[in-house]
Amino acid sequence: MTTTSGDKKENLVMEHLVSLTYHEKLTPTLNRFVDELLAGRIVGHRCPSCSRVYVPPKGYCPLCVVATGPENEVQCRDRGIVTGFTIITPVAYYGQKETEPFVYASVLLDDADSPLGGQDIVGIPHEQIRMGMRVRAVWKPEGERTVEGISNRGWGGLGSVVEAFEPTGEPDAAPEEYMEHIF
Amino acid sequence: MERCAVVGIGQTHFKKTRDDVTIAGLIREAVDRALEDAECTIADIDAVVIGKAPDAFEGIIQPELFLADALGAAGKPLLRVHTAGSVGGSTFVVGAHHIITGIHERVLAVAWEKQSEGNAQWGLAGGRSGGIGAGGAFAPWMRAYIHQSGAPEYIGWQVAVKDRLNAVKNPYAHLKIADITIEKVKESPMLWDPIRFLESCPSSDGACAVVLTNEAGGRRAPRPPAWVEALSVRSELAQFPGRNPVKPQAGVDCAHDLYRQAGITDPRSQIDVAELYVPFSWYEPMWLEGHDIAGPGEGWKMVDSGETEITGSFPVNPSGGVLSTNAIGASGMVRFAEAALQVRGQAGEHQVDGARTALAQAYGGAAQYFALGILRAEPT
């Protein structure tokens, strides 16, 4: 049986670009997180059962299955450890703005138990980025902060408020400090 | 409980672009081959189970609506399964469950992806900039595996070469890189550090179908059936504190459940061949360890010593695997179909000598969905 045709026919291609704009209503827990973030503070929720701290707060601990609320709020320092990373070479899919290789790192804040995914690392050449490297947040100026990218599906991003993390220059953390927080 | 037998297997030829057929035509090609293999017609099928990856990958919403007719499912039960990249494996499992529970006598399970219809990177990114692709999501975990295991970087290159050379022996495989070498893999561009271009899967168009039946159907099948010995499915959250994405607990639990059902106490010696979902080279040693076939830090040594070669003591992906052919939705089912071909002795040039027990594995999402199966030449 012949399964593939050698005859190439010109296909009719019609470009018809459709724009869809979604407005997502954040949960009260995330709204509070965003307000604090815009003011330069990172808050999380500490589970009253296991003491794990989630940033951004979820309003519950998925491991203990208990609700968390404002009474469980804690403030976190804007410093942490790179727990995992890659350097992405853009493949230029439709709508992608990146044209040069970019960093995609997970950062575990010193006061948190859930890592932040998808963070940029600046102030160091790509080839020198390491797991265990200690970093601090690079905040956007107050007037330039937006909440774009923060959604209820939350993969732990800090939206367009903390634009990246940069090395603090302190000695790297030991693997046991971050190996359970690779994300 | 009924036994389940695989009596028909059909694959399309996988290519970058199958512009000679529609999605419906592509799927029907695999279905017709599976029916021909089973020597039955669509009229003999009681129910149809289908699976594909997220709709955004093809850009076609709810394809099951227009595919019912093309699949011969009109007037019959039609179910769509969805577990991201592992969906082909889960679709096989759901189809087999229809038989094992005694609900149906003959079930058609089909999985496909026509990646050229859309853009999976765009789909994964939700149409926004900043997308990282599947490779970007898995790269930090592969780096962590290398970091934890101390594996030399050439292990990834070895897997890439092995699978591509195996694919040359598989008439349905997409990539055929007969002249691939370690050097070529090493020199290929870095895509998602530490993964290079030639350590990554292609985007393919293609479909895979199987005809499943009960013990009576298996015994009167025109060709030797593959017997479904054990099946297991597990899932876990994509992310939680303490999660080990390098060796997810769901994958460990799934494997142990599978081995227990099949009476396997030492998978490395009791399994003759494995078809594992390896879209990026490092996932071969990672799943060898992730499913406790090899001990911690031992998976890469199995690669290095040639054990996973087609002639080795534990051949992995003699078909060429996902590294050579990745029509995403189909890929999980191809693992089960290829495992079945091996125990039927019908794998042709990529047949593993004396394969009696085969492991099929698919994973999906953020390495959070698992579908595993053991197929055997004889029912036990």
XYZ file of C-alpha atoms in Angstrom:
563
model
C 0.000 0.000 0.000
C 1.260 3.468 -0.833
C 0.920 5.689 2.160
C 2.610 8.890 1.245
C 2.192 10.850 -1.902
C 5.175 12.188 -3.772
C 3.013 14.741 -5.561
C 3.322 18.134 -3.953
C 0.326 20.313 -4.589
C 0.199 23.955 -3.692
C -2.076 24.360 -0.712
C -4.305 27.387 -0.487
C -3.188 29.351 2.559
C -5.435 32.018 4.007
C -4.014 34.129 6.798
C -6.726 34.994 9.229
C -5.377 36.230 12.537
C -7.758 36.079 15.448
C -7.157 38.001 18.648
C -8.526 36.741 21.930
C -8.181 38.847 25.062
C -8.823 37.119 28.354
C -9.672 38.943 31.546
C -9.014 36.723 34.499
C -10.405 37.580 37.901
C -7.784 36.713 40.495
C -8.709 34.970 43.726
C -8.857 37.169 46.857
C -5.643 35.492 48.035
C -3.822 36.400 44.831
C -5.270 39.908 44.814
C -3.706 40.486 48.212
C -0.408 38.977 46.975
C -0.426 41.288 43.950
C -1.165 44.414 46.017
C 1.751 43.595 48.287
C 4.008 42.760 45.359
C 3.307 46.074 43.646
C 4.298 47.747 46.928
C 7.606 45.853 46.934
C 6.784 43.065 49.369
C 6.602 39.306 48.765
C 4.052 37.521 50.907
C 3.211 33.856 51.254
C 1.004 31.608 53.374
C 2.388 29.308 56.037
C 0.438 26.073 56.378
C -0.788 25.819 59.995
C -0.371 22.049 59.828
C 3.030 21.410 58.202
C 4.566 24.928 58.387
C 5.461 24.939 54.686
C 5.396 28.430 53.163
C 3.830 28.852 49.709
C 4.758 31.803 47.477
C 2.550 32.954 45.837
C 0.014 31.852 48.437
C -2.572 29.381 47.179
C -5.125 29.800 49.956
C -4.560 26.177 50.896
C -1.804 23.648 51.415
C -2.134 20.984 48.706
C -0.177 18.466 50.779
C -2.140 18.793 54.029
C -5.377 19.786 52.267
C -6.092 22.570 54.742
C -7.220 26.120 53.991
C -4.916 29.048 54.632
C -5.932 32.699 54.927
C -4.761 36.167 55.948
C -3.994 34.851 59.437
C -1.343 32.579 57.882
C 0.357 35.342 55.898
C 4.114 35.725 56.230
C 6.484 38.153 54.581
C 9.465 36.732 52.704
C 12.836 38.248 52.028
C 13.543 38.819 48.338
C 16.575 36.533 48.323
C 16.961 32.879 47.529
C 18.720 30.021 45.770
C 18.686 28.966 42.113
C 17.333 25.404 42.367
C 17.222 24.587 38.666
C 17.599 26.320 35.317
C 17.970 26.030 31.603
C 18.967 28.373 28.803
C 16.280 28.422 26.114
C 17.104 28.958 22.458
C 14.019 30.617 20.921
C 12.438 28.615 18.104
C 10.526 31.660 16.884
C 6.965 30.381 17.074
C 4.189 32.789 16.171
C 4.072 35.616 18.694
C 7.371 34.850 20.430
C 9.276 38.056 21.156
C 12.538 36.529 22.354
C 15.211 36.323 19.681
C 18.279 35.488 21.794
C 18.866 32.614 24.255
C 17.226 33.385 27.580
C 17.341 32.013 31.128
C 14.528 30.011 32.652
C 15.314 29.398 36.306
C 13.577 28.312 39.486
C 14.325 30.307 42.604
C 13.558 29.129 46.138
C 13.193 32.173 48.376
C 14.979 31.827 51.704
C 11.710 31.988 53.625
C 9.635 29.815 51.272
C 9.173 26.124 50.544
C 7.678 26.440 47.046
C 10.057 27.582 44.304
C 9.245 30.390 41.889
C 9.360 29.102 38.316
C 10.344 30.889 35.129
C 12.684 33.511 36.597
C 15.364 35.407 34.695
C 18.907 35.595 36.081
C 20.973 38.687 35.254
C 24.366 40.082 36.132
C 26.242 36.900 35.269
C 27.139 35.200 31.960
C 24.768 32.332 31.101
C 27.521 29.734 31.255
C 28.307 30.673 34.868
C 24.787 30.157 36.225
C 24.672 27.230 38.659
C 22.250 25.266 40.784
C 22.715 26.404 44.358
C 23.747 29.970 43.415
C 22.464 32.582 45.879
C 20.497 35.424 44.302
C 18.457 38.520 45.174
C 15.514 40.141 43.397
C 15.936 42.977 40.927
C 12.763 45.040 41.352
C 11.310 47.175 38.601
C 10.899 50.845 39.484
C 7.518 51.352 41.156
C 5.971 53.177 38.213
C 6.791 50.345 35.802
C 5.335 47.450 37.777
C 2.370 45.574 36.314
C 0.577 42.382 37.269
C 0.811 40.904 33.782
C 1.584 37.209 33.862
C 0.082 36.490 37.258
C -2.800 34.075 36.944
C -4.863 31.780 39.111
C -3.189 28.835 37.382
C -0.011 30.241 38.936
C 3.289 28.630 38.131
C 4.936 30.769 40.781
C 5.882 33.806 38.711
C 6.320 37.306 40.033
C 4.794 38.872 36.962
C 6.297 42.062 35.764
C 7.290 43.338 39.163
C 10.512 41.486 39.875
C 12.211 41.549 36.506
C 14.993 39.141 37.394
C 17.299 37.813 40.092
C 21.011 38.599 40.330
C 23.847 36.833 42.191
C 24.587 38.053 45.720
C 28.158 36.779 45.521
C 27.773 34.651 48.654
C 28.988 31.021 48.636
C 26.647 28.557 46.880
C 24.117 26.586 48.912
C 24.702 22.885 49.524
C 22.680 20.482 47.327
C 20.579 19.263 50.258
C 19.238 22.809 50.638
C 17.664 22.836 47.162
C 17.462 19.337 45.713
C 13.866 18.925 46.872
C 12.878 22.211 45.231
C 14.071 21.825 41.657
C 10.796 22.511 39.823
C -11.939 -10.349 34.935
C -11.302 -11.072 31.281
C -7.862 -11.372 29.750
C -7.077 -8.769 27.101
C -5.246 -9.557 23.870
C -3.805 -7.212 21.254
C -4.792 -8.807 17.932
C -4.415 -5.886 15.526
C -1.728 -3.226 15.268
C -1.602 -0.403 12.733
C 0.729 2.555 12.360
C 0.987 5.200 9.699
C 4.308 6.144 8.253
C 5.386 9.079 10.379
C 6.662 12.185 8.654
C 7.221 15.849 9.355
C 4.238 16.726 7.179
C 1.626 14.268 5.972
C 0.051 16.746 3.570
C -1.352 13.902 1.478
C -4.093 13.199 4.035
C -6.448 15.023 6.391
C -6.464 14.233 10.108
C -9.351 11.859 9.466
C -7.495 10.218 6.584
C -4.349 9.884 8.654
C -6.177 8.167 11.483
C -8.106 5.910 9.116
C -4.818 4.742 7.634
C -3.687 3.397 11.030
C -7.146 1.993 11.777
C -7.356 0.151 8.465
C -3.969 -1.462 9.061
C -4.975 -2.543 12.571
C -8.257 -4.013 11.293
C -6.432 -5.778 8.467
C -3.962 -7.245 10.956
C -6.862 -8.492 13.102
C -8.741 -9.671 10.006
C -11.897 -7.904 11.023
C -13.870 -4.877 9.877
C -15.120 -1.767 11.566
C -18.506 -3.520 11.884
C -16.895 -5.980 14.330
C -15.818 -3.198 16.688
C -17.983 -2.594 19.770
C -16.462 0.644 21.001
C -13.815 3.197 20.044
C -11.420 4.970 22.407
C -9.339 7.837 21.071
C -6.587 10.055 22.401
C -4.519 13.016 21.341
C -2.543 15.763 23.046
C -4.078 19.176 23.880
C -6.214 20.627 21.071
C -4.006 23.721 20.917
C -1.186 21.619 19.457
C -3.129 21.089 16.217
C -5.248 24.199 16.557
C -8.389 22.129 16.021
C -10.892 22.072 18.832
C -12.704 18.856 19.734
C -11.645 16.805 16.689
C -13.605 13.852 18.094
C -16.785 15.555 16.890
C -15.906 15.296 13.221
C -13.878 12.102 13.545
C -16.688 9.858 14.755
C -17.717 9.007 11.194
C -14.164 8.578 9.905
C -13.499 6.148 12.737
C -16.630 4.147 12.109
C -17.816 5.109 15.570
C -21.254 6.393 14.609
C -23.789 4.585 16.752
C -21.081 3.125 18.993
C -19.537 4.285 22.245
C -16.749 6.794 21.544
C -14.588 8.058 24.389
C -11.736 10.552 24.265
C -8.947 10.212 26.806
C -6.697 13.085 27.822
C -3.512 12.884 29.883
C -1.203 15.244 27.931
C 1.822 13.488 26.381
C 1.049 10.145 28.001
C -2.391 10.112 26.361
C -1.548 7.379 23.848
C -0.638 5.053 26.703
C -3.699 6.007 28.736
C -5.899 5.484 25.667
C -4.544 1.953 25.308
C -5.234 1.343 29.001
C -8.816 2.637 28.794
C -9.429 0.494 25.701
C -8.034 -2.558 27.494
C -10.181 -1.837 30.560
C -13.260 -2.123 28.325
C -12.168 -5.686 27.590
C -10.852 -6.658 31.041
C -14.122 -5.626 32.686
C -16.057 -7.730 30.195
C -18.070 -4.761 28.932
C -17.029 -5.214 25.301
C -15.565 -7.996 23.180
C -13.662 -5.969 20.629
C -12.397 -2.435 21.074
C -10.513 -0.122 18.756
C -8.084 2.283 20.443
C -6.576 5.051 18.345
C -4.142 7.880 19.077
C -2.648 10.488 16.796
C -1.148 13.911 16.289
C -0.855 15.834 13.064
C 1.646 18.331 14.340
C 2.039 20.066 11.011
C -1.545 21.360 11.350
C -0.489 23.631 14.182
C 2.447 24.642 16.337
C 2.981 22.782 19.589
C 5.377 25.425 20.934
C 2.718 28.057 20.392
C 0.143 25.785 21.968
C 2.299 25.077 25.012
C 2.902 28.799 25.462
C -0.834 29.509 25.376
C -0.230 31.810 22.420
C 1.994 34.122 24.453
C 5.649 35.047 24.199
C 8.153 33.523 26.628
C 7.246 29.939 25.806
C 9.866 27.373 26.737
C 8.583 24.279 24.952
C 8.585 20.815 26.466
C 12.372 20.732 26.230
C 12.651 23.872 28.329
C 10.375 22.446 30.987
C 12.300 19.167 31.244
C 15.831 20.581 30.811
C 16.323 21.661 34.463
C 15.350 18.159 35.602
C 17.761 16.528 33.180
C 20.446 18.864 34.519
C 19.495 17.853 38.058
C 19.757 14.175 37.074
C 23.248 14.728 35.658
C 24.161 16.706 38.789
C 22.865 13.999 41.162
C 24.112 10.942 39.281
C 27.490 12.267 38.169
C 26.786 10.914 34.670
C 29.250 11.990 31.957
C 27.671 14.253 29.317
C 28.274 11.756 26.510
C 25.544 9.483 27.904
C 22.911 11.719 26.322
C 24.737 11.582 23.004
C 24.915 7.776 23.193
C 21.149 7.491 23.650
C 20.582 9.859 20.727
C 22.783 7.762 18.435
C 21.346 4.419 19.553
C 17.716 5.410 19.022
C 18.352 6.970 15.619
C 20.218 3.879 14.417
C 17.347 1.704 15.683
C 14.898 3.882 13.743
C 16.682 3.056 10.501
C 15.401 -0.502 10.998
C 11.797 0.623 11.573
C 9.813 1.226 8.358
C 7.343 3.562 10.118
C 9.865 5.774 11.950
C 10.120 9.454 11.046
C 13.795 10.394 11.442
C 16.222 8.125 9.639
C 19.720 9.383 10.348
C 21.835 6.449 9.246
C 25.070 8.442 9.418
C 24.544 9.822 12.926
C 27.596 9.784 15.196
C 28.449 10.847 18.735
C 30.451 13.668 17.173
C 27.445 14.932 15.188
C 25.218 14.937 18.248
C 27.894 16.724 20.262
C 28.330 19.371 17.568
C 24.594 19.982 17.042
C 23.226 23.287 18.366
C 22.264 23.632 22.036
C 18.477 24.030 22.244
C 17.548 23.752 25.893
C 20.799 23.557 27.829
C 21.898 20.731 28.477
C 19.874 19.285 25.542
C 21.167 19.594 22.006
C 19.202 19.539 18.766
C 20.060 15.921 17.986
C 19.147 14.894 21.550
C 15.571 16.083 20.983
C 12.496 14.512 19.395
C 11.100 15.693 16.070
C 7.586 16.982 15.390
C 5.733 14.295 13.474
C 2.427 13.606 11.787
C 1.078 10.139 12.368
C -1.338 7.781 14.060
C -1.372 4.416 15.783
C -4.277 2.035 16.329
C -4.793 -1.269 18.102
C -7.598 -3.826 18.098
C -8.125 -5.288 21.560
C -10.191 -8.325 22.369
C -10.878 -10.857 25.121
C -9.342 -14.287 25.714
C -11.645 -16.126 23.282
C -10.922 -13.492 20.635
C -7.207 -13.753 21.297
C -7.209 -17.537 20.961
C -8.876 -17.463 17.536
C -6.856 -14.501 16.237
C -5.264 -14.991 12.811
C -1.824 -14.034 14.098
C -0.202 -14.568 17.510
C -1.689 -12.012 19.916
C 0.167 -9.998 22.521
C -1.371 -10.648 25.947
C -1.875 -7.698 28.270
C -0.414 -8.968 31.523
C -0.623 -5.830 33.641
C -1.584 -2.162 33.359
C -1.156 0.765 35.704
C -1.850 4.492 35.606
C -0.810 7.116 38.165
C -0.681 10.900 38.406
C 0.581 13.564 40.771
C 0.634 17.343 41.144
C 2.911 19.207 38.735
C 4.630 20.948 41.586
C 4.677 20.807 45.358
C 7.356 21.301 48.003
C 9.461 18.190 48.255
C 8.451 16.913 44.806
C 11.219 15.053 43.038
C 10.585 15.799 39.342
C 13.673 13.778 38.386
C 12.108 10.621 39.847
C 8.434 11.410 40.419
C 6.738 9.314 43.098
C 3.805 8.651 40.738
C 6.205 6.949 38.323
C 7.683 4.831 41.113
C 4.243 3.844 42.436
C 2.960 3.105 38.932
C 5.895 0.797 38.197
C 5.628 -1.065 41.489
C 1.902 -1.578 40.998
C 2.633 -2.918 37.517
C 5.420 -5.270 38.614
C 3.263 -6.587 41.476
C 0.411 -7.434 39.077
C 2.808 -9.138 36.669
C 4.715 -11.007 39.380
C 7.902 -9.184 38.433
C 10.388 -8.899 41.273
C 13.489 -8.063 39.237
C 12.430 -6.002 36.198
C 15.949 -5.820 34.807
C 16.159 -9.595 34.348
C 12.472 -10.446 33.906
C 11.674 -7.913 31.158
C 13.107 -8.707 27.702
C 12.549 -5.357 25.994
C 11.216 -1.922 26.922
C 9.605 0.858 24.921
C 9.995 3.938 27.114
C 8.814 7.472 26.386
C 12.158 9.209 25.792
C 11.598 12.538 23.986
C 14.971 13.879 25.151
C 18.030 11.668 25.408
C 18.522 11.867 29.174
C 15.090 10.446 29.823
C 16.347 6.946 29.017
C 18.560 6.666 32.114
C 16.070 8.773 34.076
C 13.189 6.332 33.461
C 15.404 3.293 34.008
C 15.930 4.694 37.492
C 12.501 6.344 37.743
C 10.773 2.986 37.391
C 13.311 1.146 39.571
C 14.715 -0.936 36.714
C 18.145 0.403 37.680
C 19.230 1.602 41.106
C 20.020 5.261 41.875
C 22.855 6.450 39.627
C 22.897 3.113 37.765
C 20.668 4.026 34.795
C 23.375 5.840 32.871
C 25.743 2.939 33.418
C 23.283 0.647 31.623
C 23.439 3.053 28.675
C 27.218 3.321 28.835
C 27.753 -0.442 28.917
C 25.500 -0.987 25.875
C 22.868 -2.887 27.859
C 20.076 -0.828 26.263
C 21.246 -1.508 22.704
C 18.983 -3.717 20.591
C 21.449 -6.570 21.169
C 21.998 -5.714 24.845
C 20.611 -7.436 27.919
C 17.885 -4.808 28.398
C 17.032 -3.297 24.991
C 15.283 0.074 25.189
C 13.370 1.539 22.242
C 14.367 -0.825 19.425
C 11.738 1.045 17.354
C 13.840 4.203 17.517
C 11.516 5.604 20.161
C 10.112 9.085 20.608
C 13.551 10.510 19.781
C 12.941 9.359 16.205
C 9.171 9.725 15.926
C 6.954 12.058 17.909
C 3.383 12.546 16.819
C 2.729 13.528 20.437
C -0.697 11.993 21.050
C 0.302 8.801 19.227
C 3.662 8.393 20.952
C 2.349 6.684 24.087
C 0.305 4.202 22.075
C 3.252 3.499 19.784
C 5.160 2.369 22.890
C 2.397 -0.175 23.652
C 2.057 -1.186 19.980
C 5.808 -1.670 19.584
C 5.988 -3.656 22.841
C 3.160 -5.824 21.483
C 4.932 -6.278 18.129
C 8.029 -7.460 19.981
C 6.260 -10.203 21.942
C 4.337 -11.217 18.799
C 7.687 -11.631 17.073
C 6.555 -9.218 14.361
C 8.943 -6.317 14.809
C 10.842 -7.185 11.634
C 14.344 -5.789 11.397
C 14.159 -4.251 14.874
C 12.945 -7.471 16.512
C 14.664 -8.312 19.800
C 15.536 -12.001 19.726
C 13.379 -14.086 22.011
C 11.286 -11.210 23.387
C 8.543 -12.776 25.527
C 7.893 -10.019 28.080
C 7.824 -6.341 27.117
C 7.398 -3.131 29.088
C 5.526 -0.177 27.571
C 5.664 3.229 29.229
C 4.299 6.706 28.569
C 4.572 9.886 30.612
C 3.031 13.287 30.200
C 2.420 16.767 31.578
C 5.136 17.948 33.911
C 6.247 14.287 34.235
C 3.100 13.870 36.300
C 1.024 11.339 34.338
C 2.173 7.755 33.871
C 0.712 4.834 31.913
C 2.578 1.521 32.040
C 1.914 -1.921 30.693
C 3.433 -5.388 30.532
C 2.763 -7.389 27.373
C 3.529 -11.075 27.017
C 3.776 -13.682 24.311
C 1.722 -16.132 26.396
C -1.056 -15.488 28.881
C -0.152 -16.406 32.453
